[in-house]
Coordinates of C-alpha atoms in Angstrom, one line a residue:
Chain J
M999 CA 74.6 170.3 99.7
S1000 CA 76.1 172.2 102.7
D1001 CA 75.7 171.1 106.3
Q1002 CA 72.2 172.3 107.3
N1003 CA 73.6 174.4 110.2
S1004 CA 76.3 176.1 108.2
H1005 CA 75.7 179.0 105.8
P1006 CA 75.1 177.6 102.3
T1007 CA 77.4 179.2 99.7
Q1008 CA 76.1 177.8 96.4
L1009 CA 73.6 180.1 94.7
R1010 CA 71.3 177.3 93.7
E1011 CA 71.1 175.8 97.2
I1012 CA 70.5 179.3 98.7
Q1013 CA 67.6 179.9 96.3
Q1014 CA 66.1 176.4 96.9
R1015 CA 66.2 176.8 100.7
M1016 CA 65.0 180.3 100.7
A1017 CA 62.1 179.5 98.3
A1018 CA 61.1 176.6 100.5
C1019 CA 60.8 179.0 103.4
I1020 CA 59.0 181.7 101.5
M1021 CA 56.5 179.4 99.8
Q1022 CA 55.4 177.6 103.0
P1023 CA 51.9 178.6 104.2
I1024 CA 51.8 181.3 106.8
T1025 CA 49.9 180.9 110.1
R1026 CA 46.4 182.1 110.7
D1027 CA 47.8 185.3 112.3
E1028 CA 49.9 185.8 109.2
R1029 CA 53.3 184.8 110.6
M1030 CA 56.0 182.5 109.3
R1031 CA 55.6 178.9 110.7
Q1032 CA 58.1 177.7 113.2
R1033 CA 58.4 174.4 111.3
R1034 CA 57.7 173.5 107.7
A1035 CA 55.4 170.6 106.8
D1036 CA 58.5 168.3 106.4
G1037 CA 59.6 169.2 110.0
T1038 CA 62.4 171.6 109.0
P1039 CA 62.7 174.4 111.6
S1040 CA 62.2 177.8 109.9
L1041 CA 64.5 179.5 112.4
R1042 CA 67.4 177.3 111.6
E1043 CA 66.9 177.9 107.9
A1044 CA 66.6 181.6 108.3
E1045 CA 69.7 181.8 110.4
A1046 CA 71.6 179.7 108.0
I1047 CA 70.8 182.0 105.0
I1048 CA 69.9 185.5 106.2
R1049 CA 72.0 187.9 108.2
P1050 CA 70.1 189.7 111.1
N1051 CA 70.4 193.4 111.6
D1052 CA 70.0 195.7 114.7
R1053 CA 66.2 195.8 114.3
L1054 CA 65.2 192.4 112.8
S1055 CA 66.2 188.8 113.4
S1056 CA 67.0 186.5 110.4
F1057 CA 63.6 184.9 111.0
E1058 CA 61.8 188.3 110.8
R1059 CA 63.6 189.4 107.7
L1060 CA 62.7 186.2 105.9
E1061 CA 59.2 186.4 107.2
I1062 CA 58.6 189.6 105.3
Y1063 CA 59.0 187.7 102.0
N1064 CA 56.9 184.7 103.3
R1065 CA 54.0 187.1 104.0
Q1066 CA 54.4 189.0 100.8
Y1067 CA 54.3 185.8 98.8
W1068 CA 51.0 184.7 100.2
F1069 CA 49.4 188.2 100.2
R1070 CA 50.3 188.6 96.5
L1071 CA 48.9 185.2 95.6
Y1072 CA 45.8 185.5 97.7
T1073 CA 45.0 188.9 96.1
S1074 CA 45.4 187.4 92.6
F1075 CA 43.4 184.3 93.5
Q1076 CA 40.6 186.3 94.9
E1077 CA 40.3 188.5 91.8
D1078 CA 40.2 185.5 89.6
F1079 CA 37.7 183.3 91.6
P1080 CA 35.2 185.5 93.4
G1081 CA 32.4 183.0 92.4
L1082 CA 34.2 180.1 94.1
Q1083 CA 34.7 182.3 97.1
A1084 CA 31.0 183.0 97.2
V1085 CA 30.2 179.3 96.9
V1086 CA 32.4 178.0 99.6
G1087 CA 32.7 181.0 101.9
T1088 CA 35.8 183.0 102.8
R1089 CA 37.3 180.6 105.4
R1090 CA 37.1 177.6 103.1
F1091 CA 38.3 179.6 100.2
E1092 CA 41.4 180.6 102.1
R1093 CA 42.0 176.9 102.9
I1094 CA 41.5 175.9 99.3
M1095 CA 43.9 178.6 98.1
R1096 CA 46.6 177.6 100.7
D1097 CA 46.4 173.9 100.0
Y1098 CA 46.0 174.2 96.2
L1099 CA 49.0 176.6 95.9
T1100 CA 51.1 174.4 98.2
E1101 CA 50.4 171.4 96.1
C1102 CA 50.4 173.2 92.7
P1103 CA 52.7 176.2 93.0
S1104 CA 53.0 178.5 90.1
T1105 CA 55.1 177.2 87.2
S1106 CA 54.4 180.1 84.9
F1107 CA 56.0 183.5 84.6
T1108 CA 52.6 185.1 84.8
L1109 CA 50.0 185.2 87.6
R1110 CA 47.4 184.8 85.0
N1111 CA 47.9 181.0 85.0
L1112 CA 47.7 180.6 88.8
G1113 CA 44.3 178.9 88.7
S1114 CA 44.9 176.8 85.6
R1115 CA 44.9 173.6 87.6
L1116 CA 42.2 174.6 90.1
P1117 CA 39.1 172.8 88.6
Q1118 CA 41.0 169.5 88.4
W1119 CA 42.4 170.0 91.9
L1120 CA 38.9 170.5 93.3
I1121 CA 37.7 167.3 91.6
A1122 CA 40.6 165.5 93.2
H1123 CA 40.0 167.1 96.6
P1124 CA 36.2 167.0 97.1
D1125 CA 36.4 167.4 100.9
H1126 CA 37.7 171.0 100.5
S1127 CA 34.4 172.2 99.1
A1128 CA 31.9 169.6 100.5
P1129 CA 28.9 169.7 100.7
H1130 CA 28.9 172.1 97.7
T1131 CA 31.6 170.3 95.7
R1132 CA 29.7 170.1 92.4
L1133 CA 28.8 173.7 92.5
A1134 CA 32.3 174.7 93.5
I1135 CA 33.9 172.7 90.6
E1136 CA 31.5 174.1 88.0
M1137 CA 32.0 177.7 89.2
A1138 CA 35.8 177.2 89.1
Q1139 CA 35.5 175.8 85.6
L1140 CA 33.4 178.8 84.5
E1141 CA 35.8 181.3 86.1
W1142 CA 38.9 179.7 84.5
A1143 CA 37.0 179.6 81.2
H1144 CA 36.5 183.4 81.6
I1145 CA 40.2 184.0 82.1
E1146 CA 41.1 182.0 79.0
S1147 CA 38.4 183.6 76.9
F1148 CA 39.6 187.1 77.9
D1149 CA 43.0 186.8 76.3
N1150 CA 43.3 183.6 74.3
P1151 CA 44.0 184.1 70.6
A1152 CA 41.3 184.9 68.0
W1153 CA 42.2 183.2 64.8
P1154 CA 40.8 184.3 61.4
P1155 CA 37.2 182.9 61.0
L1156 CA 36.4 180.7 58.0
T1157 CA 35.5 182.6 54.9
P1158 CA 32.0 182.1 53.3
E1159 CA 33.8 180.0 50.7
Q1160 CA 35.4 177.8 53.3
M1161 CA 32.1 177.5 55.2
A1162 CA 30.4 176.4 51.9
A1163 CA 33.0 173.7 51.4
I1164 CA 32.3 172.0 54.7
G1165 CA 31.4 168.4 54.3
E1166 CA 30.6 165.3 56.4
D1167 CA 34.3 164.4 56.8
S1168 CA 35.4 167.9 57.6
V1169 CA 37.3 168.4 60.9
L1170 CA 36.7 172.0 62.0
T1171 CA 38.7 174.2 64.4
L1172 CA 37.0 176.3 67.1
Q1173 CA 38.3 179.7 68.2
P1174 CA 40.7 179.2 71.2
H1175 CA 38.8 181.9 73.1
L1176 CA 35.6 179.9 72.9
R1177 CA 35.3 177.7 76.1
L1178 CA 32.5 175.3 76.8
V1179 CA 31.1 174.8 80.4
E1180 CA 28.3 172.6 81.5
A1181 CA 26.6 173.2 84.9
H1182 CA 23.7 171.9 86.9
A1183 CA 22.6 175.4 87.9
A1184 CA 22.5 178.8 86.4
I1185 CA 26.0 179.7 87.6
D1186 CA 26.5 182.1 84.7
D1187 CA 23.7 184.4 85.8
A1188 CA 24.9 184.1 89.4
L1189 CA 28.4 185.1 88.5
I1190 CA 27.3 188.0 86.4
S1191 CA 25.2 189.4 89.3
L1192 CA 28.0 188.7 91.8
R1193 CA 30.5 190.8 89.7
E1194 CA 27.9 193.6 89.4
D1195 CA 27.3 193.5 93.2
E1196 CA 31.0 193.5 93.9
G1197 CA 31.4 196.7 91.8
D1198 CA 28.6 198.2 93.9
S1199 CA 30.0 197.0 97.2
D1200 CA 33.5 198.6 96.9
S1201 CA 32.5 201.5 99.1
A1202 CA 30.7 199.5 101.7
S1203 CA 31.8 199.5 105.3
N1204 CA 33.3 196.4 106.8
N1205 CA 30.1 195.5 108.5
A1206 CA 28.1 195.9 105.4
S1207 CA 30.7 193.9 103.5
T1208 CA 30.5 191.0 105.9
G1209 CA 26.7 190.9 105.6
F1210 CA 27.0 191.1 101.9
S1211 CA 29.5 188.3 101.8
A1212 CA 27.2 186.0 103.8
R1213 CA 24.2 186.9 101.7
R1214 CA 25.9 186.2 98.4
T1215 CA 27.1 182.8 99.7
R1216 CA 23.5 181.9 100.8
R1217 CA 22.3 183.0 97.3
M1218 CA 24.8 180.9 95.5
R1219 CA 24.2 177.8 97.5
T1220 CA 20.5 177.9 96.9
L1221 CA 20.6 178.3 93.1
P1222 CA 17.8 176.1 91.7
G1223 CA 19.0 173.0 89.9
K1224 CA 18.6 173.4 86.2
P1225 CA 21.2 172.1 83.6
V1226 CA 22.8 174.9 81.6
F1227 CA 25.2 174.7 78.7
I1228 CA 27.4 177.8 78.4
A1229 CA 29.6 179.1 75.6
V1230 CA 32.1 181.5 77.1
H1231 CA 33.5 183.6 74.2
R1232 CA 35.0 186.9 73.3
F1233 CA 33.4 189.5 71.0
D1234 CA 34.7 193.0 70.5
D1235 CA 37.2 192.4 73.4
S1236 CA 34.5 191.6 75.9
V1237 CA 33.8 188.2 77.4
Y1238 CA 30.2 186.9 77.1
Y1239 CA 28.4 183.9 78.5
R1240 CA 26.0 182.5 75.9
R1241 CA 23.5 179.8 76.7
L1242 CA 23.3 177.0 74.2
D1243 CA 20.9 174.2 73.4
P1244 CA 22.3 170.9 74.7
E1245 CA 22.6 169.6 71.1
D1246 CA 24.6 172.6 70.0
F1247 CA 26.8 172.3 73.1
H1248 CA 27.6 168.6 72.5
L1249 CA 28.2 169.3 68.8
L1250 CA 30.8 172.0 69.6
K1251 CA 32.3 169.8 72.3
A1252 CA 32.7 166.9 69.8
I1253 CA 34.2 169.3 67.3
R1254 CA 36.7 170.5 69.9
G1255 CA 37.5 166.9 70.6
G1256 CA 38.6 166.4 67.0
A1257 CA 35.5 164.6 65.6
T1258 CA 34.6 164.8 62.0
L1259 CA 31.4 166.8 61.4
S1260 CA 29.2 163.7 60.8
R1261 CA 30.4 162.1 64.0
A1262 CA 29.9 165.4 65.9
I1263 CA 26.4 165.6 64.6
D1264 CA 25.7 162.0 65.7
T1265 CA 27.0 162.9 69.2
A1266 CA 24.9 166.1 69.3
F1267 CA 21.6 164.3 68.7
A1268 CA 22.4 161.0 70.5
A1269 CA 20.1 161.9 73.4
S1270 CA 18.1 164.7 71.8
A1271 CA 14.4 165.2 72.0
I1272 CA 14.4 167.2 68.7
P1273 CA 12.3 165.2 66.1
E1274 CA 14.4 163.8 63.3
Q1275 CA 12.7 165.9 60.6
D1276 CA 13.5 169.2 62.5
R1277 CA 17.2 168.5 62.9
P1278 CA 18.4 169.8 59.6
A1279 CA 16.7 173.2 60.2
H1280 CA 18.1 173.2 63.8
L1281 CA 21.6 172.5 62.5
Q1282 CA 21.3 175.1 59.8
S1283 CA 20.4 177.8 62.3
A1284 CA 23.1 176.7 64.7
F1285 CA 25.8 176.9 62.0
A1286 CA 24.5 180.3 60.9
L1287 CA 25.0 181.6 64.5
F1288 CA 28.4 180.0 64.9
A1289 CA 29.5 181.5 61.6
T1290 CA 28.2 184.9 62.5
L1291 CA 30.2 184.8 65.8
G1292 CA 33.3 183.5 63.9
W1293 CA 33.6 180.4 66.0
F1294 CA 34.9 178.2 63.2
C1295 CA 38.4 179.4 62.2
N1296 CA 41.7 178.7 60.6
Q1297 CA 44.6 178.0 63.0
T1298 CA 47.5 180.5 62.8
A1299 CA 51.0 179.3 62.9
E1300 CA 53.1 180.4 65.9
D1301 CA 56.1 182.6 65.4
P1302 CA 59.3 180.7 66.2
L1303 CA 61.8 182.2 68.7
Chain G
M659 CA 75.5 211.5 78.0
P660 CA 71.8 210.5 78.6
A661 CA 71.3 209.2 75.1
N662 CA 73.5 206.2 75.1
R663 CA 73.8 202.7 73.6
F664 CA 71.9 201.2 76.5
N665 CA 68.7 203.2 75.8
G666 CA 69.0 203.0 72.0
Y667 CA 70.4 206.5 71.7
T668 CA 67.0 208.0 72.6
D669 CA 66.4 211.1 74.6
Y670 CA 63.2 210.5 76.5
G671 CA 61.9 212.8 79.2
V672 CA 59.5 212.0 82.0
G673 CA 57.2 209.1 81.6
I674 CA 54.6 207.3 83.7
G675 CA 53.6 203.6 84.0
L676 CA 50.6 202.6 81.9
R677 CA 48.0 201.2 84.3
V678 CA 44.5 199.8 83.8
P679 CA 42.6 202.4 85.8
H680 CA 44.0 205.1 83.4
Y681 CA 43.2 203.4 80.1
S682 CA 40.0 205.2 79.3
H683 CA 41.3 208.6 80.4
I684 CA 44.4 208.2 78.1
L685 CA 42.4 206.9 75.1
E686 CA 39.7 209.6 75.4
K687 CA 41.6 212.7 76.5
K688 CA 44.9 211.9 74.8
P689 CA 47.1 213.8 77.4
V690 CA 50.5 214.9 76.4
V691 CA 52.9 212.4 77.9
D692 CA 56.6 211.9 76.9
W693 CA 56.3 208.2 77.0
F694 CA 54.7 205.2 78.8
E695 CA 56.3 202.3 80.5
I696 CA 54.4 199.1 80.2
I697 CA 54.8 195.9 82.4
S698 CA 55.7 193.5 79.6
E699 CA 53.9 190.5 81.3
N700 CA 50.5 192.3 81.1
Y701 CA 50.7 192.2 77.3
M702 CA 52.4 188.9 76.7
V703 CA 49.1 187.4 75.8
D704 CA 47.6 186.1 72.6
G705 CA 44.7 188.4 72.1
G706 CA 41.9 190.4 73.7
R707 CA 41.6 193.9 75.2
P708 CA 45.2 194.2 76.6
L709 CA 46.6 194.1 73.0
T710 CA 43.8 196.3 71.6
V711 CA 44.6 199.0 74.2
L712 CA 48.3 198.6 73.7
D713 CA 47.9 199.1 69.9
S714 CA 45.9 202.2 70.5
I715 CA 48.6 203.6 72.9
L716 CA 51.3 202.7 70.4
D717 CA 49.6 204.7 67.7
Q718 CA 50.0 207.8 69.8
Y719 CA 52.8 207.4 72.3
R720 CA 56.3 206.1 72.8
V721 CA 56.3 202.9 74.8
V722 CA 59.2 201.3 76.8
Q723 CA 58.9 197.7 78.1
H724 CA 59.7 196.9 81.7
G725 CA 59.5 193.3 82.9
V726 CA 59.0 191.7 86.3
S727 CA 59.7 188.0 85.8
M728 CA 62.8 187.4 83.8
Y729 CA 64.7 186.7 87.0
F730 CA 68.2 187.3 85.6
G731 CA 69.6 186.0 88.9
S732 CA 67.9 182.7 88.9
T733 CA 69.8 179.4 88.4
D734 CA 67.1 177.8 86.3
P735 CA 67.5 177.6 82.6
L736 CA 65.9 180.5 80.7
N737 CA 62.1 180.0 80.1
R738 CA 61.8 179.6 76.3
E739 CA 58.0 180.3 76.3
H740 CA 58.6 183.5 78.2
L741 CA 61.3 184.6 75.8
K742 CA 59.2 183.8 72.8
R743 CA 56.3 185.9 74.0
L744 CA 58.6 188.7 75.0
K745 CA 60.2 188.7 71.6
N746 CA 56.8 188.9 70.0
L747 CA 55.9 191.9 72.2
V748 CA 59.3 193.6 71.5
R749 CA 58.4 193.4 67.7
R750 CA 55.0 194.9 68.4
T751 CA 56.2 197.8 70.6
N752 CA 59.6 198.6 69.1
T753 CA 60.8 199.4 72.5
P754 CA 64.2 201.0 72.3
W755 CA 65.4 199.2 75.4
L756 CA 64.0 196.5 77.7
S757 CA 64.4 196.5 81.4
D758 CA 63.9 193.9 84.1
H759 CA 65.2 193.4 87.6
L760 CA 68.5 192.3 89.1
C761 CA 67.0 189.6 91.2
W762 CA 65.8 186.1 91.3
G763 CA 62.3 184.7 91.9
S764 CA 62.0 181.2 90.6
V765 CA 63.8 177.9 91.3
D766 CA 63.2 174.4 90.1
G767 CA 60.5 175.8 87.8
R768 CA 58.5 177.2 90.6
Y769 CA 57.7 180.9 90.6
T770 CA 57.3 183.1 93.7
H771 CA 56.2 186.2 91.6
D772 CA 58.4 188.3 93.8
L773 CA 61.7 190.2 93.2
L774 CA 64.0 188.4 95.6
P775 CA 67.4 189.8 96.5
M776 CA 70.6 188.3 95.3
P777 CA 73.4 187.1 97.5
Y778 CA 76.3 189.3 96.4
T779 CA 78.8 186.6 95.5
W780 CA 81.1 186.1 92.5
E781 CA 79.2 183.0 91.5
A782 CA 76.0 185.1 91.4
V783 CA 77.8 187.8 89.3
H784 CA 78.9 185.3 86.7
N785 CA 75.6 183.4 86.6
T786 CA 73.5 186.6 86.3
A787 CA 75.8 188.2 83.7
Q788 CA 75.7 185.1 81.5
R789 CA 71.9 185.0 81.6
I790 CA 71.6 188.7 80.7
R791 CA 73.9 188.1 77.8
Q792 CA 71.8 185.2 76.6
V793 CA 68.6 187.3 76.8
Q794 CA 70.3 190.2 75.0
D795 CA 71.5 187.9 72.2
L796 CA 68.0 186.3 71.8
L797 CA 66.0 189.5 71.8
E798 CA 68.6 191.6 69.9
I799 CA 67.8 194.7 72.0
P800 CA 69.7 196.6 74.7
I801 CA 69.0 195.1 78.1
V802 CA 68.9 197.3 81.2
V803 CA 68.8 195.9 84.7
E804 CA 67.1 197.5 87.7
N805 CA 68.3 197.4 91.3
V806 CA 65.6 196.1 93.6
S807 CA 64.6 197.1 97.1
S808 CA 65.3 194.5 99.7
Y809 CA 64.5 193.5 103.3
A810 CA 67.2 190.8 103.8
E811 CA 70.9 190.3 103.4
F812 CA 72.8 187.1 103.0
H813 CA 75.6 185.7 105.2
V814 CA 77.6 184.7 102.1
S815 CA 77.7 188.1 100.4
E816 CA 81.2 189.1 99.4
M817 CA 80.6 192.7 98.2
T818 CA 78.2 195.6 98.6
E819 CA 75.0 195.8 96.5
W820 CA 76.5 198.5 94.3
E821 CA 79.7 196.6 93.7
F822 CA 77.6 193.6 92.7
L823 CA 75.5 195.7 90.3
N824 CA 78.7 197.2 88.8
E825 CA 80.3 193.8 88.3
V826 CA 77.2 192.3 86.7
V827 CA 76.6 195.2 84.2
E828 CA 80.3 195.3 83.3
E829 CA 80.5 191.5 82.7
A830 CA 77.2 191.4 80.8
D831 CA 77.9 194.7 79.1
C832 CA 74.3 196.0 79.7
G833 CA 72.7 199.1 81.0
I834 CA 71.2 200.2 84.3
L835 CA 67.8 201.2 85.3
L836 CA 68.6 203.1 88.5
D837 CA 65.7 203.0 90.9
V838 CA 66.5 205.7 93.4
N839 CA 63.5 204.8 95.6
N840 CA 64.8 201.3 95.8
I841 CA 68.2 202.5 96.8
Y842 CA 66.7 204.6 99.5
V843 CA 64.5 201.8 100.8
S844 CA 67.4 199.4 100.9
S845 CA 69.7 201.9 102.5
Q846 CA 67.3 202.3 105.4
N847 CA 66.7 198.6 105.8
H848 CA 70.5 197.7 105.6
T849 CA 72.0 200.9 107.1
F850 CA 74.2 202.2 104.3
D851 CA 74.7 205.7 102.8
P852 CA 72.4 205.9 99.7
R853 CA 74.5 208.6 98.2
A854 CA 77.5 206.4 98.2
Y855 CA 75.5 203.9 96.1
V856 CA 74.4 206.6 93.6
D857 CA 78.0 207.9 93.4
A858 CA 79.4 204.5 92.7
V859 CA 77.2 203.6 89.8
P860 CA 78.8 203.9 86.3
S861 CA 76.8 206.9 85.0
E862 CA 77.6 206.1 81.4
R863 CA 75.6 202.9 81.7
V864 CA 72.4 204.5 83.2
A865 CA 69.7 204.2 80.6
Q866 CA 66.7 205.2 82.8
I867 CA 65.7 206.2 86.3
H868 CA 62.8 205.1 88.4
I869 CA 61.2 207.2 91.1
A870 CA 58.4 206.0 93.4
G871 CA 56.8 206.2 96.9
H872 CA 57.3 203.8 99.8
S873 CA 55.8 203.1 103.2
K874 CA 57.5 203.2 106.6
F875 CA 56.9 200.5 109.2
E876 CA 58.3 200.4 112.7
K877 CA 61.4 198.4 111.9
Y878 CA 61.7 198.6 108.1
I879 CA 60.6 200.4 105.0
L880 CA 58.5 198.6 102.3
D881 CA 58.6 199.5 98.6
T882 CA 54.9 199.9 98.1
H883 CA 54.6 202.3 95.1
D884 CA 51.4 203.7 96.7
H885 CA 52.5 207.2 97.7
P886 CA 53.9 210.4 96.1
V887 CA 57.7 210.5 96.0
L888 CA 59.2 211.5 99.4
D889 CA 61.9 214.2 99.8
P890 CA 64.9 211.9 100.5
V891 CA 64.1 210.1 97.3
W892 CA 63.9 213.4 95.4
N893 CA 67.3 214.4 96.9
L894 CA 68.8 211.1 95.6
Y895 CA 67.2 211.7 92.2
E896 CA 68.8 215.1 92.0
R897 CA 72.2 213.6 92.8
A898 CA 71.7 210.9 90.2
I899 CA 70.7 213.4 87.5
Q900 CA 73.8 215.6 88.4
R901 CA 75.9 212.5 87.7
C902 CA 74.1 211.0 84.8
G903 CA 72.7 214.0 83.0
P904 CA 69.0 214.4 82.0
T905 CA 68.1 210.8 81.9
A906 CA 64.7 209.2 80.9
T907 CA 62.7 209.1 84.1
L908 CA 59.6 207.2 85.1
L909 CA 57.3 207.5 88.1
E910 CA 55.9 204.1 89.4
W911 CA 52.5 204.2 91.1
D912 CA 51.0 200.7 91.4
D913 CA 48.7 200.6 94.4
N914 CA 46.0 203.1 95.6
I915 CA 46.3 204.6 92.1
P916 CA 45.0 208.1 92.0
T917 CA 43.7 209.9 89.0
F918 CA 45.8 210.1 85.9
D919 CA 46.3 213.9 86.3
E920 CA 47.6 213.4 89.9
V921 CA 50.1 210.8 88.8
H922 CA 51.2 212.8 85.9
R923 CA 51.6 216.0 88.1
E924 CA 53.8 214.0 90.5
A925 CA 55.9 212.7 87.7
L926 CA 56.4 216.1 86.2
K927 CA 58.1 217.3 89.4
A928 CA 61.1 215.5 87.9
T929 CA 61.2 218.1 85.1
Q930 CA 62.8 220.8 87.2
Y931 CA 65.8 218.5 88.0
L932 CA 66.1 217.5 84.3
Q933 CA 66.0 221.1 83.1
K934 CA 68.7 222.1 85.6
A935 CA 70.9 219.2 84.4
A936 CA 70.3 220.1 80.8
Q937 CA 71.3 223.7 81.5
R938 CA 74.5 222.6 83.2
L939 CA 75.3 220.3 80.3
T940 CA 74.8 223.2 77.8
A941 CA 77.0 225.5 79.9
E942 CA 79.8 222.8 80.0
E943 CA 79.6 222.3 76.3
Q944 CA 79.9 226.1 75.7
K945 CA 82.9 226.3 78.0
Q946 CA 84.5 223.4 76.1
A947 CA 83.8 225.1 72.8
V948 CA 85.4 228.4 74.0
A949 CA 88.4 226.5 75.3
Q950 CA 89.0 224.9 72.0

């Protein structure tokens, strides 16, 4: 490591020090901070690494990259989590994004995975979304499920012969694009209507947009409490939200967890109000639906590099 | 000259970048386009609509892959998951060459998702060339590196940007994707003669050329890809084509994307330069034949 005040010469050190500057949060007026969170002065770092020119100081040149970094991530985050933004409001959403990405910077070559750790992070940081924490977490889970469902693999569904051979001890595989989300309110309907509204609001003026944004936040926060069990899945390249009975939801969840079929059925009906004698018919119709949608499948081997 | 080992001995004309807002127009109207450039990362997925659309495009058009996150200049080990997905996509598209940027963007496993400039040092030359060679060996396809636009220069740089580019491609034995808009943007931000850059590039290694629009700010120029190509960039393009011959050319338009027809019209402005270069080449060949 070179002296902090001299110019670093090793490529790795240059990249580490420059990345630390670029990835630090910008100020509210979108400038590079004078000091990083660990107290390192940004000016000293910029002058150590970057040459000034006749128009811009070292600080200003590095600041261009610092701003670009946050603008790019913010745009991507906003596109992926409009529902969460509606739940917590724009100011809070910006704070969540800043703190989440500072703690969990991207470790993937693709921006697609930027929000992969967001639901867990919101659980670990309830203050960031209080007093709407539960709604915020569930919405983030639904929006991340949507991203996964959009382009996760679709494996070959079980053939009728394979379906007929399923027994009590069978361990079934679910389509990777099928994601299961449980919520305490109808967030699926709310998200669908939000996305429709957003399409309509593209041409709205700034004032109209501000009013729209406040209205949608109010609407989200006042969703009536009603447990919903959602299967997010892909069919013909489109993502759908399908409401499930709680029994079917718990059945699929247990199967995804690796349970044998008999154990999954026990789990599904553990707290069920469906009378014992009606359960075989219920299961038969659920399995027929899952088979039609191709949710039970054969895993495909990955290509080696 | 334009068909060379770095572009798989192909002779592509003017292409445009395949972008989501144009999907339905292309699939429904089937416009005549020489070739499409895709951003590899948008299709390095396991399923869904991106791959369905890509397969439909591949049925009717020639496609070349262009990446934005290989980060040849990074000091991290190569990302195996990235390479595996890229190799799968290469098998799918049969791209004759594969391009990515001469830059870095990740360190210690953290990604900035930006194309960050390199310090032009010998250490960086060797590191970058070695990584390009590794990727070339793994993917078994010609690799072509693109010069990026930049807003900062490093104290430790030991050479000019074009000297750095030349050293890297020579040591890695790879091709060049010459982005003349990026050269222009950087020349204005760092005060150098963009023509000196174009003239210094080894023309026999140029596999492809990028053109694009940019935005001027008070103290610097930003590479925004949201405008038509500006005159100084066309002038540089003309010079590049004079030196390299009629080379596969692609217009990049990534923001404020207008209709497909508008983008295509802008791209086709390159044709006049390519035709002139082709005529010159034919005249030279005839002269040589007469002399023999």
